Amino acid sequence: MHKLGRGHRDKVQQFMTITGASDKVALQVLKANDWHLEGAFDVFYSRPQIQTVTDTKHLDKLYNRYKDPYVDMILADGVSLLCSDLQVDPQDIVTLVVSWHMKAATMCEFSKQEFIGGLQALGIDSLDKFREIIPFMRSELKDEQKFREIYNFAFGWAKEKGQKSLALDTAIGMWQLLFAEKKWPLVDHWCQFLQVKYNKAISRDTWCQLLEFARTVNPSLSNYDAEGAWPYLIDEFVEFLTENSIVQKGECNDWSQNQ
């Protein structure tokens, strides 16, 4: 702990004083929450299993179970086996939440640091503990701030290595998965519009702005501002909806009713 800056040391001490946790647990939880005390307290008190330090030997054993035999990483086959052990469908959105917690750089891959570091931050050192935390991870999607973080994380996670944009088919699949959680009524129309009118890769700006559009503009478009600073693609989508009489005023519920 002596290597930490004064501000971080103070936070570790404050966390230990309030929670009674050891310095190892305090450091683990604070690092996992980017040194935000409030978030660290929430994690500590909502997940009792994190109050114990993980066993690194157990973590190494878990990692080796899923590690590729030729590369020091967990690749697609290992992720598939992990999902099977967790009794989770690989296509289940909770696998995205798992990757978000592990800060995974790429879909269907975990480096050793990502896998072990992520499990340590979650207080997991066994499959039983991992299975126990899956319902909590699923519930995190109901938290609007966490959903936003997971949504923004998904862009970098799902795009091809070395690419700045997200392939259209991949983006559509991710949008259908993510917006199914929020029941955004226009998601299928958005995907149809892209396939018919656009058919190009998706930029990060468009990806991020669509979430804001879905959150703030009523699906009836009753509060849509044509002079707003939306990306041109979203403006064209609105034209597509109105020109094709897809949206009738008052037809759809707004985002807040789906929280």
Short mmCIF file of C-alpha atoms in Angstrom, two decimals:
data_model
loop_
_atom_site.label_atom_id
_atom_site.label_comp_id
_atom_site.label_asym_id
_atom_site.label_seq_id
_atom_site.Cartn_x
_atom_site.Cartn_y
_atom_site.Cartn_z
CA MET A 1 0.00 0.00 0.00
CA HIS A 2 3.04 2.27 0.44
CA LYS A 3 3.26 2.63 -3.35
CA LEU A 4 -0.10 4.40 -3.48
CA GLY A 5 -0.44 8.16 -3.66
CA ARG A 6 -1.69 10.00 -0.61
CA GLY A 7 -5.22 10.41 -1.99
CA HIS A 8 -5.55 6.70 -2.66
CA ARG A 9 -4.05 5.77 0.71
CA ASP A 10 -6.60 8.02 2.41
CA LYS A 11 -9.44 6.33 0.55
CA VAL A 12 -8.16 2.87 1.50
CA GLN A 13 -7.97 3.94 5.13
CA GLN A 14 -11.44 5.48 5.04
CA PHE A 15 -12.88 2.36 3.42
CA MET A 16 -11.24 0.12 6.04
CA THR A 17 -12.47 2.32 8.91
CA ILE A 18 -16.08 2.35 7.74
CA THR A 19 -16.39 -1.27 6.55
CA GLY A 20 -13.93 -3.06 8.81
CA ALA A 21 -12.42 -4.66 5.70
CA SER A 22 -8.77 -5.65 5.43
CA ASP A 23 -6.38 -3.47 3.44
CA LYS A 24 -6.29 -6.11 0.68
CA VAL A 25 -10.07 -6.13 0.30
CA ALA A 26 -10.24 -2.32 0.48
CA LEU A 27 -7.60 -1.99 -2.24
CA GLN A 28 -9.29 -4.65 -4.39
CA VAL A 29 -12.74 -3.07 -4.25
CA LEU A 30 -11.55 0.52 -4.69
CA LYS A 31 -9.43 -0.37 -7.73
CA ALA A 32 -12.38 -2.21 -9.27
CA ASN A 33 -14.50 0.92 -8.86
CA ASP A 34 -11.92 3.36 -10.21
CA TRP A 35 -11.33 4.72 -6.69
CA HIS A 36 -14.90 5.99 -6.27
CA LEU A 37 -15.73 5.45 -2.60
CA GLU A 38 -19.50 5.47 -3.01
CA GLY A 39 -19.41 2.83 -5.73
CA ALA A 40 -16.96 0.74 -3.71
CA PHE A 41 -19.26 0.82 -0.68
CA ASP A 42 -22.21 -0.24 -2.84
CA VAL A 43 -20.28 -3.21 -4.20
CA PHE A 44 -18.94 -4.23 -0.79
CA TYR A 45 -22.32 -4.22 0.95
CA SER A 46 -24.35 -5.66 -1.95
CA ARG A 47 -22.06 -8.66 -2.48
CA PRO A 48 -21.05 -10.34 0.78
CA GLN A 49 -18.68 -12.71 -1.00
CA ILE A 50 -16.39 -9.80 -1.89
CA GLN A 51 -15.65 -9.32 1.81
CA THR A 52 -13.17 -12.20 1.65
CA VAL A 53 -9.89 -12.10 -0.26
CA THR A 54 -9.86 -14.42 -3.23
CA ASP A 55 -7.53 -17.43 -3.31
CA THR A 56 -5.01 -16.88 -6.11
CA LYS A 57 -4.36 -20.63 -6.44
CA HIS A 58 -8.05 -21.21 -7.10
CA LEU A 59 -8.06 -18.37 -9.61
CA ASP A 60 -5.08 -19.83 -11.45
CA LYS A 61 -6.83 -23.21 -11.55
CA LEU A 62 -9.97 -21.62 -12.99
CA TYR A 63 -7.97 -19.73 -15.59
CA ASN A 64 -6.07 -22.86 -16.64
CA ARG A 65 -9.37 -24.70 -17.10
CA TYR A 66 -10.42 -22.26 -19.82
CA LYS A 67 -7.04 -21.19 -21.23
CA ASP A 68 -6.24 -22.05 -24.83
CA PRO A 69 -3.65 -24.88 -25.04
CA TYR A 70 -1.45 -22.93 -27.46
CA VAL A 71 -1.92 -19.29 -26.42
CA ASP A 72 -1.84 -17.78 -22.93
CA MET A 73 -5.38 -16.46 -23.26
CA ILE A 74 -8.95 -17.66 -22.98
CA LEU A 75 -10.33 -17.77 -26.52
CA ALA A 76 -13.73 -18.66 -28.00
CA ASP A 77 -13.67 -22.34 -26.98
CA GLY A 78 -12.71 -21.43 -23.44
CA VAL A 79 -15.44 -18.79 -23.22
CA SER A 80 -17.94 -21.37 -24.49
CA LEU A 81 -16.84 -23.82 -21.78
CA LEU A 82 -17.08 -21.10 -19.14
CA CYS A 83 -20.64 -20.28 -20.23
CA SER A 84 -21.50 -23.98 -20.06
CA ASP A 85 -20.06 -24.21 -16.53
CA LEU A 86 -22.04 -21.12 -15.51
CA GLN A 87 -25.19 -22.55 -17.13
CA VAL A 88 -25.50 -19.41 -19.24
CA ASP A 89 -26.21 -19.22 -22.97
CA PRO A 90 -23.21 -17.60 -24.74
CA GLN A 91 -25.71 -15.29 -26.48
CA ASP A 92 -27.17 -14.14 -23.14
CA ILE A 93 -26.57 -10.45 -22.48
CA VAL A 94 -25.15 -11.31 -19.06
CA THR A 95 -21.98 -12.50 -20.84
CA LEU A 96 -21.51 -8.88 -21.93
CA VAL A 97 -21.86 -7.77 -18.30
CA VAL A 98 -19.23 -10.35 -17.29
CA SER A 99 -16.86 -8.97 -19.95
CA TRP A 100 -17.57 -5.42 -18.76
CA HIS A 101 -16.59 -6.35 -15.21
CA MET A 102 -13.40 -7.95 -16.53
CA LYS A 103 -12.66 -4.92 -18.71
CA ALA A 104 -12.19 -7.30 -21.63
CA ALA A 105 -10.77 -5.65 -24.74
CA THR A 106 -12.30 -8.07 -27.25
CA MET A 107 -15.41 -10.21 -27.57
CA CYS A 108 -14.90 -13.94 -26.88
CA GLU A 109 -11.43 -13.38 -25.40
CA PHE A 110 -9.97 -12.87 -21.95
CA SER A 111 -6.33 -12.23 -21.21
CA LYS A 112 -5.03 -13.73 -17.99
CA GLN A 113 -4.93 -10.28 -16.42
CA GLU A 114 -8.52 -9.52 -17.47
CA PHE A 115 -9.87 -12.84 -16.24
CA ILE A 116 -8.07 -13.09 -12.92
CA GLY A 117 -8.21 -9.35 -12.21
CA GLY A 118 -11.93 -9.27 -12.96
CA LEU A 119 -12.66 -12.22 -10.69
CA GLN A 120 -10.57 -10.74 -7.90
CA ALA A 121 -12.47 -7.47 -8.14
CA LEU A 122 -15.73 -9.40 -7.91
CA GLY A 123 -14.57 -11.52 -4.98
CA ILE A 124 -14.87 -14.73 -7.00
CA ASP A 125 -12.48 -17.66 -6.75
CA SER A 126 -14.79 -20.59 -7.54
CA LEU A 127 -17.45 -21.56 -10.05
CA ASP A 128 -20.04 -21.68 -7.28
CA LYS A 129 -19.35 -18.04 -6.37
CA PHE A 130 -19.40 -17.14 -10.06
CA ARG A 131 -22.82 -18.75 -10.52
CA GLU A 132 -24.14 -17.00 -7.42
CA ILE A 133 -23.25 -13.57 -8.78
CA ILE A 134 -24.88 -14.00 -12.22
CA PRO A 135 -28.35 -12.81 -11.03
CA PHE A 136 -26.73 -9.70 -9.55
CA MET A 137 -24.94 -9.01 -12.83
CA ARG A 138 -28.23 -9.35 -14.68
CA SER A 139 -29.85 -6.89 -12.28
CA GLU A 140 -27.13 -4.31 -13.02
CA LEU A 141 -28.71 -3.77 -16.43
CA LYS A 142 -31.68 -2.20 -14.63
CA ASP A 143 -29.44 0.56 -13.26
CA GLU A 144 -29.48 3.36 -15.85
CA GLN A 145 -25.93 4.54 -15.17
CA LYS A 146 -24.51 1.02 -15.33
CA PHE A 147 -26.53 0.29 -18.46
CA ARG A 148 -24.99 3.36 -20.09
CA GLU A 149 -21.50 2.19 -19.12
CA ILE A 150 -22.16 -1.33 -20.39
CA TYR A 151 -23.67 0.04 -23.60
CA ASN A 152 -20.66 2.30 -24.29
CA PHE A 153 -18.25 -0.52 -23.39
CA ALA A 154 -19.97 -2.82 -25.90
CA PHE A 155 -18.81 -0.76 -28.90
CA GLY A 156 -15.10 -1.30 -28.29
CA TRP A 157 -15.64 -4.86 -27.11
CA ALA A 158 -17.58 -5.93 -30.20
CA LYS A 159 -15.60 -4.21 -32.98
CA GLU A 160 -12.84 -5.94 -34.89
CA LYS A 161 -9.30 -5.38 -33.64
CA GLY A 162 -7.66 -2.43 -35.33
CA GLN A 163 -10.94 -1.02 -36.64
CA LYS A 164 -12.38 2.33 -35.57
CA SER A 165 -15.94 1.50 -36.59
CA LEU A 166 -18.28 -1.37 -35.76
CA ALA A 167 -19.41 -3.69 -38.57
CA LEU A 168 -23.09 -3.08 -39.33
CA ASP A 169 -24.24 -6.68 -38.77
CA THR A 170 -22.44 -6.77 -35.43
CA ALA A 171 -23.87 -3.40 -34.41
CA ILE A 172 -27.40 -4.54 -35.27
CA GLY A 173 -26.98 -7.71 -33.24
CA MET A 174 -25.68 -5.74 -30.26
CA TRP A 175 -28.48 -3.16 -30.49
CA GLN A 176 -31.13 -5.84 -30.57
CA LEU A 177 -29.56 -7.47 -27.53
CA LEU A 178 -29.11 -4.27 -25.53
CA PHE A 179 -32.37 -2.52 -26.37
CA ALA A 180 -34.36 -5.67 -25.65
CA GLU A 181 -33.50 -4.86 -22.02
CA LYS A 182 -35.01 -1.38 -22.31
CA LYS A 183 -37.83 -2.38 -24.66
CA TRP A 184 -37.14 0.54 -26.99
CA PRO A 185 -40.04 0.27 -29.47
CA LEU A 186 -38.07 1.64 -32.41
CA VAL A 187 -35.09 -0.70 -32.34
CA ASP A 188 -36.36 -2.99 -35.12
CA HIS A 189 -37.22 0.01 -37.31
CA TRP A 190 -33.75 1.45 -36.68
CA CYS A 191 -32.10 -1.80 -37.74
CA GLN A 192 -34.32 -2.04 -40.82
CA PHE A 193 -33.50 1.56 -41.74
CA LEU A 194 -29.76 0.89 -41.52
CA GLN A 195 -29.97 -2.21 -43.71
CA VAL A 196 -32.08 -0.47 -46.35
CA LYS A 197 -30.67 3.07 -46.36
CA TYR A 198 -27.15 2.91 -44.93
CA ASN A 199 -25.35 -0.46 -45.05
CA LYS A 200 -22.04 0.88 -43.70
CA ALA A 201 -20.01 0.44 -40.52
CA ILE A 202 -21.17 2.34 -37.44
CA SER A 203 -19.05 5.08 -35.85
CA ARG A 204 -18.60 5.42 -32.09
CA ASP A 205 -20.40 8.78 -32.19
CA THR A 206 -23.49 7.26 -33.81
CA TRP A 207 -23.38 4.37 -31.35
CA CYS A 208 -23.28 6.66 -28.31
CA GLN A 209 -25.78 9.19 -29.65
CA LEU A 210 -28.38 6.52 -30.40
CA LEU A 211 -28.62 5.69 -26.70
CA GLU A 212 -29.24 9.35 -25.93
CA PHE A 213 -31.86 9.50 -28.68
CA ALA A 214 -33.62 6.42 -27.30
CA ARG A 215 -33.49 7.83 -23.76
CA THR A 216 -34.58 11.39 -24.46
CA VAL A 217 -36.78 11.38 -27.55
CA ASN A 218 -40.24 9.87 -27.18
CA PRO A 219 -40.81 7.03 -29.66
CA SER A 220 -43.79 9.07 -30.88
CA LEU A 221 -41.21 11.78 -31.81
CA SER A 222 -43.43 14.33 -30.07
CA ASN A 223 -40.39 16.01 -28.48
CA TYR A 224 -37.93 15.55 -31.34
CA ASP A 225 -36.05 18.76 -32.18
CA ALA A 226 -35.13 18.90 -35.86
CA GLU A 227 -32.58 21.62 -35.00
CA GLY A 228 -30.89 19.47 -32.35
CA ALA A 229 -27.29 18.31 -32.66
CA TRP A 230 -28.07 14.71 -33.62
CA PRO A 231 -25.81 12.86 -36.10
CA TYR A 232 -27.16 13.09 -39.63
CA LEU A 233 -27.92 9.34 -39.57
CA ILE A 234 -30.38 9.79 -36.72
CA ASP A 235 -31.98 12.74 -38.50
CA GLU A 236 -32.39 10.55 -41.58
CA PHE A 237 -33.91 7.84 -39.41
CA VAL A 238 -36.54 10.29 -38.17
CA GLU A 239 -37.33 11.20 -41.79
CA PHE A 240 -37.59 7.49 -42.60
CA LEU A 241 -40.08 6.97 -39.75
CA THR A 242 -42.28 9.89 -40.74
CA GLU A 243 -42.14 9.40 -44.51
CA ASN A 244 -43.16 5.77 -44.12
CA SER A 245 -45.84 6.60 -41.52
CA ILE A 246 -44.21 4.13 -39.13
CA VAL A 247 -44.69 6.35 -36.09
CA GLN A 248 -48.10 7.70 -35.17
CA LYS A 249 -48.16 10.30 -32.44
CA GLY A 250 -48.94 8.79 -29.06
CA GLU A 251 -48.51 5.25 -30.37
CA CYS A 252 -45.45 4.28 -28.31
CA ASN A 253 -44.48 4.50 -24.68
CA ASP A 254 -41.47 6.55 -23.68
CA TRP A 255 -38.19 5.20 -22.28
CA SER A 256 -38.95 6.14 -18.67
CA GLN A 257 -41.93 3.78 -18.58
CA ASN A 258 -39.61 0.89 -19.34
CA GLN A 259 -37.18 1.45 -16.48
#
